[in-house]
mmCIF file of C-alpha atoms in Angstrom:
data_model
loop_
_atom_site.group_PDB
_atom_site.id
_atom_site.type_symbol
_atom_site.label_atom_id
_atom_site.label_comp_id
_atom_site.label_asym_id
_atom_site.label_seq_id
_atom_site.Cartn_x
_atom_site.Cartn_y
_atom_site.Cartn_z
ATOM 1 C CA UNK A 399 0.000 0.000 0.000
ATOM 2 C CA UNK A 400 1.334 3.568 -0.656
ATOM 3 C CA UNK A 401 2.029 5.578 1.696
ATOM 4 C CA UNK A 402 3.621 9.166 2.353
ATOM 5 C CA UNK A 403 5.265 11.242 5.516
ATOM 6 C CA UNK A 404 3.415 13.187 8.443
ATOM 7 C CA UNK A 405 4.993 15.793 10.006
ATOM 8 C CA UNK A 406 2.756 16.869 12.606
ATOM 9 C CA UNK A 407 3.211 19.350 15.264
ATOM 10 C CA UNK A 408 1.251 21.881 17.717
ATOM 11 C CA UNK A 409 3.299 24.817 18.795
ATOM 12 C CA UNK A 410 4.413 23.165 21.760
ATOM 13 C CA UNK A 411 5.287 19.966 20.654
ATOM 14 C CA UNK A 412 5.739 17.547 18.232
ATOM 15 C CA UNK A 413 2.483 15.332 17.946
ATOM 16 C CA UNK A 414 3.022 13.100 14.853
ATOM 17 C CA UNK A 415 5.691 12.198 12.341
ATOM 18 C CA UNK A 416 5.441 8.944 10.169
ATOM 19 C CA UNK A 417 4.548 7.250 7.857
ATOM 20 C CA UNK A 418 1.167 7.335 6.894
ATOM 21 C CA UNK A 419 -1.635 5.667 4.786
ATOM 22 C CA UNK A 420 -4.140 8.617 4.859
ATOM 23 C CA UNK A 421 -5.016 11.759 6.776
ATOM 24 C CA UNK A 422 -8.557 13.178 7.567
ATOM 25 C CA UNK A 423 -8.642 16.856 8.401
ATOM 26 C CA UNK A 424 -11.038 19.769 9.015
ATOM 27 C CA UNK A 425 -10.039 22.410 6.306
ATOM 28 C CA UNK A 426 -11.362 25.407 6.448
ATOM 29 C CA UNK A 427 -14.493 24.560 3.687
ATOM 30 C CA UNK A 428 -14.899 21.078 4.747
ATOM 31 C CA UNK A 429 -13.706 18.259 5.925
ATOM 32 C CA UNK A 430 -10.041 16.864 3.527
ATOM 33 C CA UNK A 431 -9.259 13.638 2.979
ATOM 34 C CA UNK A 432 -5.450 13.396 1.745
ATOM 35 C CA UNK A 433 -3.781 10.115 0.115
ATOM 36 C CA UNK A 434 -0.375 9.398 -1.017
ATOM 37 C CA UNK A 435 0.189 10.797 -4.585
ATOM 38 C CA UNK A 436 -2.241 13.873 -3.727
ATOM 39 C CA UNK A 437 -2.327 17.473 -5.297
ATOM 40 C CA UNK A 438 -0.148 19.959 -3.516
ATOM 41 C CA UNK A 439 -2.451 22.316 -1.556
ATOM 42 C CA UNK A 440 -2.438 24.124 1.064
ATOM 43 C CA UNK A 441 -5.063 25.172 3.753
ATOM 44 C CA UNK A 442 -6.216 26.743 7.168
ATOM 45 C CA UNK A 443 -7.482 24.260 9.308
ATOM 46 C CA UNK A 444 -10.270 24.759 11.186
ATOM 47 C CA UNK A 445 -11.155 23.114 14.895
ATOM 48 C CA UNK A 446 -12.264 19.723 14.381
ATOM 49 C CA UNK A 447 -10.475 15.935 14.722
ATOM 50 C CA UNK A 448 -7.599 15.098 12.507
ATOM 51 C CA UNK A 449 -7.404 10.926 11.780
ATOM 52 C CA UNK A 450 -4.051 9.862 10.872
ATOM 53 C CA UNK A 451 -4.460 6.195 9.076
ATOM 54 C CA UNK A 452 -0.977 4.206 9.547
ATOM 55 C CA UNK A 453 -0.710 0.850 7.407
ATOM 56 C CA UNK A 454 -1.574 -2.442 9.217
ATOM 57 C CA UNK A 455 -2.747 -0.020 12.612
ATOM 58 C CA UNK A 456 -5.472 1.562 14.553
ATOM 59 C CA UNK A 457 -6.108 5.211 13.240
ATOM 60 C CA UNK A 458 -5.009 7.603 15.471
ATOM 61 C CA UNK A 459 -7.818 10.776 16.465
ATOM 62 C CA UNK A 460 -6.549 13.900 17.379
ATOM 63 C CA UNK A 461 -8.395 16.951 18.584
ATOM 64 C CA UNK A 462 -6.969 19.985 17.234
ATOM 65 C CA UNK A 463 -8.096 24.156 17.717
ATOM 66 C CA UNK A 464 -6.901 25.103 14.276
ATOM 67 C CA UNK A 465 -3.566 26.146 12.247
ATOM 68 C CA UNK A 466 -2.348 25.266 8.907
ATOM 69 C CA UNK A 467 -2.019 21.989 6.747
ATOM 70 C CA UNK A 468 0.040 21.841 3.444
ATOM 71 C CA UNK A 469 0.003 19.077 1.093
ATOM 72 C CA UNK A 470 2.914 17.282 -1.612
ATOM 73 C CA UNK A 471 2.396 14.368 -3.086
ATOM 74 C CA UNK A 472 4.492 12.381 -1.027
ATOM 75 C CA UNK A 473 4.419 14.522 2.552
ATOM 76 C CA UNK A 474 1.588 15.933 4.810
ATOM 77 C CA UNK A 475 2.754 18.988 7.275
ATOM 78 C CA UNK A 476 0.079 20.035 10.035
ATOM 79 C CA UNK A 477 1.339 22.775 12.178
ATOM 80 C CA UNK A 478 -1.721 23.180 14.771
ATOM 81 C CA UNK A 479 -2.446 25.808 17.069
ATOM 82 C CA UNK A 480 -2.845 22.818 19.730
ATOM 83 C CA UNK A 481 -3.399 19.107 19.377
ATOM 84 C CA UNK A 482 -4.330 16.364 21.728
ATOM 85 C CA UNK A 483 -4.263 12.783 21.007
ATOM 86 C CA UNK A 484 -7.746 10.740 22.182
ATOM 87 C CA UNK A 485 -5.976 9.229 25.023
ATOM 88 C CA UNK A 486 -4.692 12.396 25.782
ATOM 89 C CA UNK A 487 -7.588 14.015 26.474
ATOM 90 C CA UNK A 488 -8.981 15.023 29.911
ATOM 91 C CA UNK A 489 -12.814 14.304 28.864
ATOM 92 C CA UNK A 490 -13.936 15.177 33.038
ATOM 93 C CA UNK A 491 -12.252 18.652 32.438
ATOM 94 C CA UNK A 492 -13.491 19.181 28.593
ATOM 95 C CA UNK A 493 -16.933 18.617 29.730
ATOM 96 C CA UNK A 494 -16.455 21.159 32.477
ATOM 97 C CA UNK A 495 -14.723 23.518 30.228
ATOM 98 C CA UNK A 496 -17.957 22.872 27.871
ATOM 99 C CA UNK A 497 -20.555 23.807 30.712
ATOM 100 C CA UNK A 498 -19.257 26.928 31.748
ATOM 101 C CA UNK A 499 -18.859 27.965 27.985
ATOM 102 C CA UNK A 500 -22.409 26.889 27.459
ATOM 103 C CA UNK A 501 -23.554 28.837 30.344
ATOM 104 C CA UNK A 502 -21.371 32.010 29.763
ATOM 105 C CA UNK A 503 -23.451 31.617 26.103
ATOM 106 C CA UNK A 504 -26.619 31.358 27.750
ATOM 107 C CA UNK A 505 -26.016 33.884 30.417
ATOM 108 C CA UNK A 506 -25.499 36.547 27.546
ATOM 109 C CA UNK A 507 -21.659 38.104 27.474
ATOM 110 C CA UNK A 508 -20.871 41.089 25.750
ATOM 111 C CA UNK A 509 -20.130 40.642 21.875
ATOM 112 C CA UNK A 510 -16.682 41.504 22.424
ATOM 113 C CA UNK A 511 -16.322 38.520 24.105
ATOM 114 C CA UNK A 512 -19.065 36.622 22.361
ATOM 115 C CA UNK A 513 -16.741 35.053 19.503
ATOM 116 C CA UNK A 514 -14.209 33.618 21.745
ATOM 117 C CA UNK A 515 -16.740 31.678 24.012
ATOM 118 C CA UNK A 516 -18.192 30.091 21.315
ATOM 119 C CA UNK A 517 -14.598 29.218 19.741
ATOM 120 C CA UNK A 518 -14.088 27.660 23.591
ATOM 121 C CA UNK A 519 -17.223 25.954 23.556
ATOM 122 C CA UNK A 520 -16.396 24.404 19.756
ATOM 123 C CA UNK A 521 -13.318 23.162 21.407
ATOM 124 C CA UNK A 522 -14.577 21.374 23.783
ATOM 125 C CA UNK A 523 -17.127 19.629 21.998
ATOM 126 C CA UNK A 524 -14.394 18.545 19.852
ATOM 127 C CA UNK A 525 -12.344 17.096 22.575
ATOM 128 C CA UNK A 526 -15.379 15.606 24.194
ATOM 129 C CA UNK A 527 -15.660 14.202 20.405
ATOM 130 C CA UNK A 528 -12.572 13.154 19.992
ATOM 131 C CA UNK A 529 -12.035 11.696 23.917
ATOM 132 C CA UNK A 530 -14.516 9.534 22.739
ATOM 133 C CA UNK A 531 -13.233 7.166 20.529
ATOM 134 C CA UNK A 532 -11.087 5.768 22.635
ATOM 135 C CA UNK A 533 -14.798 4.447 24.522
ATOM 136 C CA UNK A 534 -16.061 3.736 21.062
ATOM 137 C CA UNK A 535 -18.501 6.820 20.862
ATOM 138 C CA UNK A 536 -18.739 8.852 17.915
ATOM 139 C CA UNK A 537 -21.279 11.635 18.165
ATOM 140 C CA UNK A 538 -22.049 14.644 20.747
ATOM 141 C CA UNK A 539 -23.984 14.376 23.370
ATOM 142 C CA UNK A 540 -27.934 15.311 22.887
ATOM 143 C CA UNK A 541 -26.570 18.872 25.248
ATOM 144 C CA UNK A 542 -24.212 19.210 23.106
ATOM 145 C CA UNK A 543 -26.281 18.980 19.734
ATOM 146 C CA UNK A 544 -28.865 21.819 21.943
ATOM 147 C CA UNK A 545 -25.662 24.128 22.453
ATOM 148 C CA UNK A 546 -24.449 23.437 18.886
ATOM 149 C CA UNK A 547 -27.848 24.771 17.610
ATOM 150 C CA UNK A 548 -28.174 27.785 20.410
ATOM 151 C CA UNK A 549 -24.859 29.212 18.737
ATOM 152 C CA UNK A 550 -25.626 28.801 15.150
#
């Protein structure tokens, strides 16, 4: 099977770099799917789970808050604001993180602030996402479909 080199980091770290079957990402109009031998591009990712698919292995799921992704035919760079690996994730503190997002939302903030709660609250839905497929769940939560739709 072809494959083609991930170099993966968040600003902090390094999170990934290998070699790599596929990669799923959130660009900034969608959702990417990247294979070996794939048009040079490159794009802003948005926050949403990256899936890194290694030959004969489990995919790995990463939650990450946004940055950049460029594209060769042979390599894959991600340089992400932050990432976090499922089993990385603190779900107990994401969820918290989520609530008090949510209710800063439904409390009413000033619009100044307005954006940046609902980029938090994004976040953690994503981790909570994320988190989850380590546990074999895939979806949000029915609160966090209702605070999806409140900030839409």
């Amino acid at each position: 099977m072809a494959t083609m080199r991930l170099e993966f980091v968040a600003q902090d770290h390094s999170v990934f770099s290998g070699d790599v079957t596929a990669v799923q990402a959130p660009g900034a109009e969608g959702q990417l799917g990247i294979l070996p031998k794939h048009a040079p591009l490159m794009t802003v990712l948005s926050p949403g789970e990256v899936v890194v698919q290694r030959e004969g292995a489990e995919p790995l799921y990463f939650a990450v808050s946004g940055g950049w992704m460029e594209v060769r035919p042979d390599q894959v760079t991600i340089l992400a604001r932050t990432a976090e690996r499922s089993d990385q994730i603190d779900a107990a503190r994401a969820e918290a993180a989520r609530a008090r997002a949510a209710q800063l939302l439904a409390q009413g903030i000033r619009r100044d602030q307005r954006a940046l709660v609902e980029l938090s609250l994004k976040r953690q839905i994503v981790r909570l996402r994320v988190s989850g497929r380590r546990r074999g769940w895939y979806g949000p939560t029915a609160s966090e479909s209702d605070t999806q739709t409140k900030i839409e």
